[in-house]
Amino acid sequence: MRKIKKLGLFDKPTRIEFLKSVTAHLNGPKIYIKRDDLIGEALGGNKVRKLEYLLADALAKNADVIITTGGPQSNHCRITAGICAKIGLKCALVIGGAGKYEYEGNLLLDRIFGAEVVFSGTRDFDAVPAIMEKIAEEFRAKGRRPYIIPLGGANGIGALGYLEAYLEIQEQMKSAKIRLSAIAVANGSGGTQAGLETGKLLSGGDAEIIGISVLFKKAKISDIVFKDIYETLDVLKISGKKPGGINVFDEYIGKGYAIPAPLTLEAIKLMGRKEGIVLDPVYTGKAFGGLIDLIQRNKFSKKDNILFIHTGGYPGMVNMKAEHVSAIVK
Ligand SMILES: Cc1ncc(COP(=O)(O)O)c(C=O)c1O
């Protein structure tokens, strides 16, 4: 790991806090939270960890334009745009979706950070790689050197960020003398969970890694996570290691990506009112809502220690529909 280039963008480790009031309220396992939402860069979140590796790779390959993709409220696009602005790379974003979008939240931030925004005009994310390749070709024709980052930064290089986070967590828990039973995290494009799984595969530990999908059904996201684990092992030039099973829950997606479910809103209220911590409606609210449900269905005992990784995402809050806002404020 130490030999692999990365940008040093923030102070590590991010802190871990005990959620005393939420734990008391749920009357189940002890719940801890890792504050990756407090990573400062470009308003922070999990994607900074991935981009430390991806953008270092782009610079090592002498790229001068970064092309990536996400939905209109993509945290990944916002953070890519922000870090590109800081390190002096041009950034072009292919924003997926068929609607007409207002410049607000993350989409506004993309433009504040100076990224070029191209709308794909389709909800079909499988169509986007070809659009990114076409844009890359246009840049090459102008003598530029594009580097394409896939949706969510999910590949073997991006996943290194959460392999590193896994090692960080192990150190932190060891010095706090706490044995974790589970690490829970939102799963969107799979790279964060893949990094954690690779960390566990390589350095051990018995905490169960629980991904709570906010986007893809279990079969699809499991394939993606496995693919990313193997890619990460390839990047590290490690052979002969085989991942075991992975644990992804897809029953909390609700009506679809970025549509908050009742549990999502409950989680946002609970964390806000008991801990003064903001969860977002797309990723962390949905994931923590799933964790609340697992606790209420007695998946864990009172002796267990659970770590929830807060992966950021506040700017997505701006996009909430009136009915969801009123479920919180009423
Ligand atoms: C705030 C936030 N949390 C969690 C995730 C999920 O991470 P991943 O795409 O690596 O599964 C994302 C991105 O998709 C995100 O923006």
mmCIF file of C-alpha atoms and ligand atoms in Angstrom:
data_model
loop_
_atom_site.group_PDB
_atom_site.id
_atom_site.type_symbol
_atom_site.label_atom_id
_atom_site.label_comp_id
_atom_site.label_asym_id
_atom_site.label_seq_id
_atom_site.Cartn_x
_atom_site.Cartn_y
_atom_site.Cartn_z
ATOM 1 C CA MET A 1 0.000 0.000 0.000
ATOM 2 C CA ARG A 2 2.754 2.433 0.960
ATOM 3 C CA LYS A 3 4.299 2.138 -2.492
ATOM 4 C CA ILE A 4 1.096 3.214 -4.222
ATOM 5 C CA LYS A 5 0.842 6.912 -5.006
ATOM 6 C CA LYS A 6 -1.923 8.901 -3.363
ATOM 7 C CA LEU A 7 -2.753 12.547 -2.787
ATOM 8 C CA GLY A 8 -2.619 13.483 0.903
ATOM 9 C CA LEU A 9 -5.816 15.504 1.067
ATOM 10 C CA PHE A 10 -6.958 15.205 4.696
ATOM 11 C CA ASP A 11 -5.816 14.230 8.176
ATOM 12 C CA LYS A 12 -6.201 10.575 9.077
ATOM 13 C CA PRO A 13 -7.646 8.852 10.970
ATOM 14 C CA THR A 14 -11.136 10.335 10.852
ATOM 15 C CA ARG A 15 -12.626 10.164 14.307
ATOM 16 C CA ILE A 16 -14.887 7.499 15.739
ATOM 17 C CA GLU A 17 -17.577 8.528 18.230
ATOM 18 C CA PHE A 18 -19.862 6.510 20.482
ATOM 19 C CA LEU A 19 -23.543 7.258 19.736
ATOM 20 C CA LYS A 20 -24.643 7.250 23.362
ATOM 21 C CA SER A 21 -28.179 8.570 22.958
ATOM 22 C CA VAL A 22 -29.025 6.607 19.816
ATOM 23 C CA THR A 23 -27.689 3.448 21.474
ATOM 24 C CA ALA A 24 -29.846 4.078 24.555
ATOM 25 C CA HIS A 25 -32.879 4.840 22.393
ATOM 26 C CA LEU A 26 -32.581 1.647 20.318
ATOM 27 C CA ASN A 27 -31.780 -0.435 23.399
ATOM 28 C CA GLY A 28 -29.654 -2.874 21.392
ATOM 29 C CA PRO A 29 -25.948 -3.105 20.522
ATOM 30 C CA LYS A 30 -23.496 -0.264 21.165
ATOM 31 C CA ILE A 31 -23.336 1.902 18.058
ATOM 32 C CA TYR A 32 -20.250 3.847 17.011
ATOM 33 C CA ILE A 33 -19.876 6.162 14.040
ATOM 34 C CA LYS A 34 -16.831 6.903 11.890
ATOM 35 C CA ARG A 35 -17.008 10.501 10.762
ATOM 36 C CA ASP A 36 -15.837 10.337 7.133
ATOM 37 C CA ASP A 37 -18.481 13.009 6.576
ATOM 38 C CA LEU A 38 -16.110 15.396 8.362
ATOM 39 C CA ILE A 39 -13.358 14.992 5.773
ATOM 40 C CA GLY A 40 -13.138 18.637 4.744
ATOM 41 C CA GLU A 41 -12.154 18.502 1.084
ATOM 42 C CA ALA A 42 -14.863 19.774 -1.329
ATOM 43 C CA LEU A 43 -17.462 19.340 1.455
ATOM 44 C CA GLY A 44 -16.220 15.840 2.167
ATOM 45 C CA GLY A 45 -17.451 12.284 2.251
ATOM 46 C CA ASN A 46 -16.250 8.818 1.267
ATOM 47 C CA LYS A 47 -15.294 9.754 -2.280
ATOM 48 C CA VAL A 48 -12.329 11.810 -1.082
ATOM 49 C CA ARG A 49 -10.628 8.616 0.088
ATOM 50 C CA LYS A 50 -11.103 7.009 -3.332
ATOM 51 C CA LEU A 51 -10.040 10.113 -5.221
ATOM 52 C CA GLU A 52 -6.789 10.351 -3.273
ATOM 53 C CA TYR A 53 -5.754 7.218 -5.193
ATOM 54 C CA LEU A 54 -7.589 7.767 -8.479
ATOM 55 C CA LEU A 55 -6.356 11.310 -9.050
ATOM 56 C CA ALA A 56 -2.792 10.388 -8.041
ATOM 57 C CA ASP A 57 -2.990 7.657 -10.707
ATOM 58 C CA ALA A 58 -4.308 10.209 -13.228
ATOM 59 C CA LEU A 59 -1.423 12.586 -12.452
ATOM 60 C CA ALA A 60 1.099 9.730 -12.678
ATOM 61 C CA LYS A 61 -0.295 9.013 -16.157
ATOM 62 C CA ASN A 62 0.122 12.685 -17.046
ATOM 63 C CA ALA A 63 -3.611 13.285 -17.532
ATOM 64 C CA ASP A 64 -4.833 16.854 -17.804
ATOM 65 C CA VAL A 65 -8.603 16.253 -17.990
ATOM 66 C CA ILE A 66 -10.715 14.096 -15.681
ATOM 67 C CA ILE A 67 -14.003 12.720 -17.008
ATOM 68 C CA THR A 68 -16.474 11.067 -14.674
ATOM 69 C CA THR A 69 -20.179 10.533 -14.155
ATOM 70 C CA GLY A 70 -23.016 10.427 -11.650
ATOM 71 C CA GLY A 71 -26.601 11.537 -11.146
ATOM 72 C CA PRO A 72 -27.556 15.236 -10.878
ATOM 73 C CA GLN A 73 -26.983 15.098 -7.115
ATOM 74 C CA SER A 74 -23.806 13.024 -7.307
ATOM 75 C CA ASN A 75 -21.475 13.539 -4.356
ATOM 76 C CA HIS A 76 -18.771 11.771 -6.337
ATOM 77 C CA CYS A 77 -19.034 14.321 -9.177
ATOM 78 C CA ARG A 78 -19.013 17.268 -6.747
ATOM 79 C CA ILE A 79 -15.925 16.020 -4.908
ATOM 80 C CA THR A 80 -14.112 15.147 -8.150
ATOM 81 C CA ALA A 81 -14.837 18.656 -9.466
ATOM 82 C CA GLY A 82 -13.656 20.278 -6.230
ATOM 83 C CA ILE A 83 -10.387 18.365 -5.978
ATOM 84 C CA CYS A 84 -9.689 18.866 -9.702
ATOM 85 C CA ALA A 85 -10.094 22.619 -9.157
ATOM 86 C CA LYS A 86 -7.613 22.444 -6.292
ATOM 87 C CA ILE A 87 -4.953 20.460 -8.135
ATOM 88 C CA GLY A 88 -5.397 22.277 -11.445
ATOM 89 C CA LEU A 89 -7.018 19.600 -13.620
ATOM 90 C CA LYS A 90 -9.923 20.247 -15.968
ATOM 91 C CA CYS A 91 -13.019 18.244 -15.020
ATOM 92 C CA ALA A 92 -15.853 17.158 -17.344
ATOM 93 C CA LEU A 93 -18.922 15.538 -15.824
ATOM 94 C CA VAL A 94 -21.498 13.398 -17.629
ATOM 95 C CA ILE A 95 -24.623 13.871 -15.559
ATOM 96 C CA GLY A 96 -27.054 10.981 -16.012
ATOM 97 C CA GLY A 97 -30.831 11.306 -16.006
ATOM 98 C CA ALA A 98 -33.538 12.291 -18.425
ATOM 99 C CA GLY A 99 -35.035 15.279 -16.588
ATOM 100 C CA LYS A 100 -34.392 19.008 -16.672
ATOM 101 C CA TYR A 101 -32.281 19.784 -13.641
ATOM 102 C CA GLU A 102 -31.919 22.955 -11.606
ATOM 103 C CA TYR A 103 -28.455 24.063 -10.599
ATOM 104 C CA GLU A 104 -28.831 23.366 -6.890
ATOM 105 C CA GLY A 105 -27.032 21.266 -4.270
ATOM 106 C CA ASN A 106 -24.270 19.138 -5.755
ATOM 107 C CA LEU A 107 -25.038 20.222 -9.334
ATOM 108 C CA LEU A 108 -24.554 23.870 -8.390
ATOM 109 C CA LEU A 109 -21.342 22.963 -6.559
ATOM 110 C CA ASP A 110 -20.071 21.190 -9.710
ATOM 111 C CA ARG A 111 -20.307 24.493 -11.546
ATOM 112 C CA ILE A 112 -18.931 26.505 -8.617
ATOM 113 C CA PHE A 113 -15.884 24.220 -8.861
ATOM 114 C CA GLY A 114 -15.701 25.027 -12.581
ATOM 115 C CA ALA A 115 -16.514 21.586 -14.001
ATOM 116 C CA GLU A 116 -17.920 21.290 -17.511
ATOM 117 C CA VAL A 117 -21.338 19.616 -17.255
ATOM 118 C CA VAL A 118 -22.788 17.439 -20.032
ATOM 119 C CA PHE A 119 -26.262 15.929 -19.545
ATOM 120 C CA SER A 120 -26.562 12.355 -20.830
ATOM 121 C CA GLY A 121 -30.298 12.742 -21.459
ATOM 122 C CA THR A 122 -30.934 9.139 -20.386
ATOM 123 C CA ARG A 123 -31.631 7.345 -17.131
ATOM 124 C CA ASP A 124 -29.707 4.357 -18.470
ATOM 125 C CA PHE A 125 -26.351 4.404 -16.693
ATOM 126 C CA ASP A 126 -25.130 1.557 -18.910
ATOM 127 C CA ALA A 127 -25.162 4.038 -21.805
ATOM 128 C CA VAL A 128 -22.812 6.443 -20.028
ATOM 129 C CA PRO A 129 -19.384 4.758 -20.515
ATOM 130 C CA ALA A 130 -19.747 5.202 -24.291
ATOM 131 C CA ILE A 131 -20.652 8.883 -23.813
ATOM 132 C CA MET A 132 -17.577 9.388 -21.598
ATOM 133 C CA GLU A 133 -15.390 7.651 -24.185
ATOM 134 C CA LYS A 134 -16.753 9.937 -26.928
ATOM 135 C CA ILE A 135 -15.955 13.018 -24.840
ATOM 136 C CA ALA A 136 -12.475 11.618 -24.152
ATOM 137 C CA GLU A 137 -11.964 11.175 -27.896
ATOM 138 C CA GLU A 138 -12.947 14.814 -28.490
ATOM 139 C CA PHE A 139 -10.403 15.936 -25.886
ATOM 140 C CA ARG A 140 -7.704 13.726 -27.448
ATOM 141 C CA ALA A 141 -8.436 15.289 -30.842
ATOM 142 C CA LYS A 142 -7.630 18.667 -29.230
ATOM 143 C CA GLY A 143 -4.327 17.344 -27.891
ATOM 144 C CA ARG A 144 -5.568 16.845 -24.315
ATOM 145 C CA ARG A 145 -4.896 13.788 -22.116
ATOM 146 C CA PRO A 146 -8.186 12.556 -20.582
ATOM 147 C CA TYR A 147 -8.518 10.074 -17.706
ATOM 148 C CA ILE A 148 -11.904 8.422 -17.161
ATOM 149 C CA ILE A 149 -13.119 7.582 -13.659
ATOM 150 C CA PRO A 150 -16.097 5.148 -13.603
ATOM 151 C CA LEU A 151 -19.386 5.775 -11.785
ATOM 152 C CA GLY A 152 -18.716 6.345 -8.088
ATOM 153 C CA GLY A 153 -14.968 5.867 -8.539
ATOM 154 C CA ALA A 154 -15.695 2.149 -8.215
ATOM 155 C CA ASN A 155 -12.683 0.199 -9.424
ATOM 156 C CA GLY A 156 -9.597 -1.457 -7.987
ATOM 157 C CA ILE A 157 -7.734 1.830 -7.557
ATOM 158 C CA GLY A 158 -10.621 3.720 -5.948
ATOM 159 C CA ALA A 159 -11.297 0.848 -3.546
ATOM 160 C CA LEU A 160 -7.799 1.286 -2.083
ATOM 161 C CA GLY A 161 -9.221 4.280 -0.193
ATOM 162 C CA TYR A 162 -11.476 2.020 1.850
ATOM 163 C CA LEU A 163 -8.901 -0.716 2.190
ATOM 164 C CA GLU A 164 -6.860 1.993 3.934
ATOM 165 C CA ALA A 165 -9.918 3.037 5.973
ATOM 166 C CA TYR A 166 -10.358 -0.586 7.096
ATOM 167 C CA LEU A 167 -6.780 -0.671 8.401
ATOM 168 C CA GLU A 168 -7.405 2.684 10.102
ATOM 169 C CA ILE A 169 -10.515 1.286 11.828
ATOM 170 C CA GLN A 170 -8.599 -1.776 13.023
ATOM 171 C CA GLU A 171 -5.945 0.460 14.633
ATOM 172 C CA GLN A 172 -8.535 2.748 16.209
ATOM 173 C CA MET A 173 -10.563 -0.101 17.691
ATOM 174 C CA LYS A 174 -7.436 -1.853 18.913
ATOM 175 C CA SER A 175 -6.286 1.208 20.809
ATOM 176 C CA ALA A 176 -9.814 1.770 22.195
ATOM 177 C CA LYS A 177 -9.876 -1.956 23.185
ATOM 178 C CA ILE A 178 -13.219 -2.445 21.452
ATOM 179 C CA ARG A 179 -14.021 -5.598 19.512
ATOM 180 C CA LEU A 180 -16.331 -4.804 16.616
ATOM 181 C CA SER A 181 -19.074 -7.235 15.651
ATOM 182 C CA ALA A 182 -20.016 -5.414 12.455
ATOM 183 C CA ILE A 183 -19.155 -2.489 10.219
ATOM 184 C CA ALA A 184 -22.184 -1.079 8.364
ATOM 185 C CA VAL A 185 -22.006 1.224 5.362
ATOM 186 C CA ALA A 186 -24.151 2.527 2.500
ATOM 187 C CA ASN A 187 -23.487 0.775 -0.789
ATOM 188 C CA GLY A 188 -24.080 2.716 -4.029
ATOM 189 C CA SER A 189 -21.574 1.787 -6.722
ATOM 190 C CA GLY A 190 -19.913 -0.854 -4.532
ATOM 191 C CA GLY A 191 -16.368 0.502 -4.230
ATOM 192 C CA THR A 192 -16.524 1.442 -0.562
ATOM 193 C CA GLN A 193 -17.694 -2.001 0.481
ATOM 194 C CA ALA A 194 -15.157 -3.607 -1.878
ATOM 195 C CA GLY A 195 -12.335 -1.686 -0.196
ATOM 196 C CA LEU A 196 -13.484 -2.739 3.278
ATOM 197 C CA GLU A 197 -13.882 -6.366 2.153
ATOM 198 C CA THR A 198 -10.386 -6.377 0.634
ATOM 199 C CA GLY A 199 -9.025 -4.919 3.876
ATOM 200 C CA LYS A 200 -10.646 -7.715 5.849
ATOM 201 C CA LEU A 201 -9.454 -10.357 3.377
ATOM 202 C CA LEU A 202 -5.861 -9.161 3.636
ATOM 203 C CA SER A 203 -5.511 -8.134 7.243
ATOM 204 C CA GLY A 204 -8.131 -10.224 9.058
ATOM 205 C CA GLY A 205 -10.581 -9.226 11.764
ATOM 206 C CA ASP A 206 -13.906 -10.751 12.626
ATOM 207 C CA ALA A 207 -16.287 -7.813 12.215
ATOM 208 C CA GLU A 208 -19.002 -8.654 9.701
ATOM 209 C CA ILE A 209 -19.109 -6.092 6.888
ATOM 210 C CA ILE A 210 -22.665 -5.102 6.113
ATOM 211 C CA GLY A 211 -23.454 -3.159 2.961
ATOM 212 C CA ILE A 212 -26.852 -1.551 2.705
ATOM 213 C CA SER A 213 -27.642 -1.047 -0.943
ATOM 214 C CA VAL A 214 -29.297 2.204 -1.967
ATOM 215 C CA LEU A 215 -29.242 1.512 -5.710
ATOM 216 C CA PHE A 216 -28.759 -2.008 -7.087
ATOM 217 C CA LYS A 217 -30.406 -5.326 -6.218
ATOM 218 C CA LYS A 218 -28.304 -7.843 -4.327
ATOM 219 C CA ALA A 219 -27.170 -10.024 -7.273
ATOM 220 C CA LYS A 220 -25.971 -7.084 -9.371
ATOM 221 C CA ILE A 221 -24.189 -5.213 -6.577
ATOM 222 C CA SER A 222 -22.570 -8.402 -5.248
ATOM 223 C CA ASP A 223 -21.036 -9.039 -8.692
ATOM 224 C CA ILE A 224 -19.754 -5.469 -8.789
ATOM 225 C CA VAL A 225 -18.231 -5.743 -5.303
ATOM 226 C CA PHE A 226 -16.493 -9.044 -6.195
ATOM 227 C CA LYS A 227 -15.166 -7.534 -9.435
ATOM 228 C CA ASP A 228 -13.757 -4.560 -7.505
ATOM 229 C CA ILE A 229 -12.162 -6.823 -4.873
ATOM 230 C CA TYR A 230 -10.342 -8.786 -7.591
ATOM 231 C CA GLU A 231 -9.297 -5.563 -9.325
ATOM 232 C CA THR A 232 -7.925 -4.232 -6.032
ATOM 233 C CA LEU A 233 -5.935 -7.441 -5.482
ATOM 234 C CA ASP A 234 -4.587 -7.016 -9.027
ATOM 235 C CA VAL A 235 -3.538 -3.423 -8.342
ATOM 236 C CA LEU A 236 -1.713 -4.704 -5.250
ATOM 237 C CA LYS A 237 -0.234 -7.585 -7.297
ATOM 238 C CA ILE A 238 -1.597 -10.123 -4.814
ATOM 239 C CA SER A 239 -2.604 -13.512 -6.129
ATOM 240 C CA GLY A 240 -4.031 -16.578 -4.446
ATOM 241 C CA LYS A 241 -6.499 -14.727 -2.216
ATOM 242 C CA LYS A 242 -10.182 -15.495 -2.669
ATOM 243 C CA PRO A 243 -12.953 -13.431 -1.107
ATOM 244 C CA GLY A 244 -15.574 -15.413 0.822
ATOM 245 C CA GLY A 245 -19.223 -14.381 0.869
ATOM 246 C CA ILE A 246 -20.248 -10.756 1.061
ATOM 247 C CA ASN A 247 -23.189 -9.358 2.899
ATOM 248 C CA VAL A 248 -25.407 -6.810 1.125
ATOM 249 C CA PHE A 249 -28.974 -5.974 2.109
ATOM 250 C CA ASP A 250 -31.136 -4.689 -0.736
ATOM 251 C CA GLU A 251 -34.460 -4.560 1.081
ATOM 252 C CA TYR A 252 -33.983 -0.943 2.144
ATOM 253 C CA ILE A 253 -33.812 0.541 -1.376
ATOM 254 C CA GLY A 254 -37.561 1.179 -1.099
ATOM 255 C CA LYS A 255 -39.119 2.780 -4.181
ATOM 256 C CA GLY A 256 -35.722 3.431 -5.737
ATOM 257 C CA TYR A 257 -32.456 5.309 -5.715
ATOM 258 C CA ALA A 258 -32.693 8.741 -4.081
ATOM 259 C CA ILE A 259 -36.288 8.186 -2.972
ATOM 260 C CA PRO A 260 -36.255 8.255 0.827
ATOM 261 C CA ALA A 261 -38.193 5.424 2.482
ATOM 262 C CA PRO A 262 -40.067 5.952 5.780
ATOM 263 C CA LEU A 263 -37.107 4.327 7.617
ATOM 264 C CA THR A 264 -34.737 6.806 5.932
ATOM 265 C CA LEU A 265 -36.697 9.740 7.333
ATOM 266 C CA GLU A 266 -36.877 8.091 10.744
ATOM 267 C CA ALA A 267 -33.091 7.651 10.716
ATOM 268 C CA ILE A 268 -32.515 11.297 9.733
ATOM 269 C CA LYS A 269 -34.775 12.477 12.572
ATOM 270 C CA LEU A 270 -33.280 10.115 15.140
ATOM 271 C CA MET A 271 -29.664 10.996 14.385
ATOM 272 C CA GLY A 272 -30.435 14.717 14.193
ATOM 273 C CA ARG A 273 -32.482 14.854 17.381
ATOM 274 C CA LYS A 274 -30.405 12.498 19.536
ATOM 275 C CA GLU A 275 -26.895 13.249 18.315
ATOM 276 C CA GLY A 276 -26.914 16.504 16.313
ATOM 277 C CA ILE A 277 -25.561 14.565 13.334
ATOM 278 C CA VAL A 278 -26.953 15.086 9.832
ATOM 279 C CA LEU A 279 -27.617 12.050 7.620
ATOM 280 C CA ASP A 280 -28.432 12.552 3.947
ATOM 281 C CA PRO A 281 -31.624 11.200 2.318
ATOM 282 C CA VAL A 282 -29.915 9.240 -0.486
ATOM 283 C CA TYR A 283 -27.137 7.216 1.151
ATOM 284 C CA THR A 284 -26.480 7.514 4.871
ATOM 285 C CA GLY A 285 -30.108 8.049 5.928
ATOM 286 C CA LYS A 286 -31.184 4.986 3.955
ATOM 287 C CA ALA A 287 -28.290 2.916 5.260
ATOM 288 C CA PHE A 288 -28.771 3.930 8.876
ATOM 289 C CA GLY A 289 -32.518 3.313 8.479
ATOM 290 C CA GLY A 290 -31.632 -0.234 7.392
ATOM 291 C CA LEU A 291 -29.348 -0.640 10.385
ATOM 292 C CA ILE A 292 -32.131 0.511 12.726
ATOM 293 C CA ASP A 293 -34.384 -2.138 11.206
ATOM 294 C CA LEU A 294 -31.760 -4.874 11.583
ATOM 295 C CA ILE A 295 -31.319 -3.869 15.238
ATOM 296 C CA GLN A 296 -35.076 -3.892 15.806
ATOM 297 C CA ARG A 297 -35.278 -7.349 14.233
ATOM 298 C CA ASN A 298 -32.669 -8.519 16.782
ATOM 299 C CA LYS A 299 -29.857 -9.239 14.360
ATOM 300 C CA PHE A 300 -27.476 -8.085 17.102
ATOM 301 C CA SER A 301 -27.309 -8.577 20.861
ATOM 302 C CA LYS A 302 -26.639 -5.936 23.507
ATOM 303 C CA LYS A 303 -23.075 -7.230 23.783
ATOM 304 C CA ASP A 304 -22.314 -6.357 20.152
ATOM 305 C CA ASN A 305 -20.413 -3.266 19.015
ATOM 306 C CA ILE A 306 -21.439 -1.906 15.623
ATOM 307 C CA LEU A 307 -19.567 0.732 13.640
ATOM 308 C CA PHE A 308 -21.533 2.795 11.126
ATOM 309 C CA ILE A 309 -19.392 4.650 8.598
ATOM 310 C CA HIS A 310 -20.858 8.082 7.884
ATOM 311 C CA THR A 311 -19.956 8.598 4.247
ATOM 312 C CA GLY A 312 -21.172 12.219 3.907
ATOM 313 C CA GLY A 313 -23.610 13.503 1.295
ATOM 314 C CA TYR A 314 -25.207 16.582 2.954
ATOM 315 C CA PRO A 315 -25.627 18.602 -0.268
ATOM 316 C CA GLY A 316 -28.155 15.996 -1.525
ATOM 317 C CA MET A 317 -30.484 17.295 1.190
ATOM 318 C CA VAL A 318 -31.368 20.266 -1.019
ATOM 319 C CA ASN A 319 -33.184 17.984 -3.429
ATOM 320 C CA MET A 320 -35.750 16.624 -0.951
ATOM 321 C CA LYS A 321 -39.392 16.652 -2.035
ATOM 322 C CA ALA A 322 -41.944 18.585 0.034
ATOM 323 C CA GLU A 323 -43.653 15.378 1.235
ATOM 324 C CA HIS A 324 -40.355 14.086 2.649
ATOM 325 C CA VAL A 325 -39.480 17.416 4.227
ATOM 326 C CA SER A 326 -42.883 17.561 5.873
ATOM 327 C CA ALA A 327 -42.439 14.029 7.287
ATOM 328 C CA ILE A 328 -39.411 15.411 9.124
ATOM 329 C CA VAL A 329 -40.632 18.816 10.243
ATOM 330 C CA LYS A 330 -44.176 17.923 11.276
HETATM 331 C C1 LIG B 1 -22.588 10.020 0.608
HETATM 332 C C2 LIG B 1 -22.301 8.705 -0.027
HETATM 333 N N1 LIG B 1 -22.346 7.612 0.760
HETATM 334 C C3 LIG B 1 -22.135 6.387 0.248
HETATM 335 C C4 LIG B 1 -21.885 6.207 -1.099
HETATM 336 C C5 LIG B 1 -21.711 4.821 -1.609
HETATM 337 O O1 LIG B 1 -20.378 4.543 -1.921
HETATM 338 P P1 LIG B 1 -20.032 3.526 -3.068
HETATM 339 O O2 LIG B 1 -20.450 4.169 -4.343
HETATM 340 O O3 LIG B 1 -18.565 3.367 -2.962
HETATM 341 O O4 LIG B 1 -20.778 2.279 -2.797
HETATM 342 C C6 LIG B 1 -21.822 7.329 -1.949
HETATM 343 C C7 LIG B 1 -21.588 7.226 -3.388
HETATM 344 O O5 LIG B 1 -22.135 6.523 -4.165
HETATM 345 C C8 LIG B 1 -22.040 8.609 -1.394
HETATM 346 O O6 LIG B 1 -22.008 9.698 -2.148
#
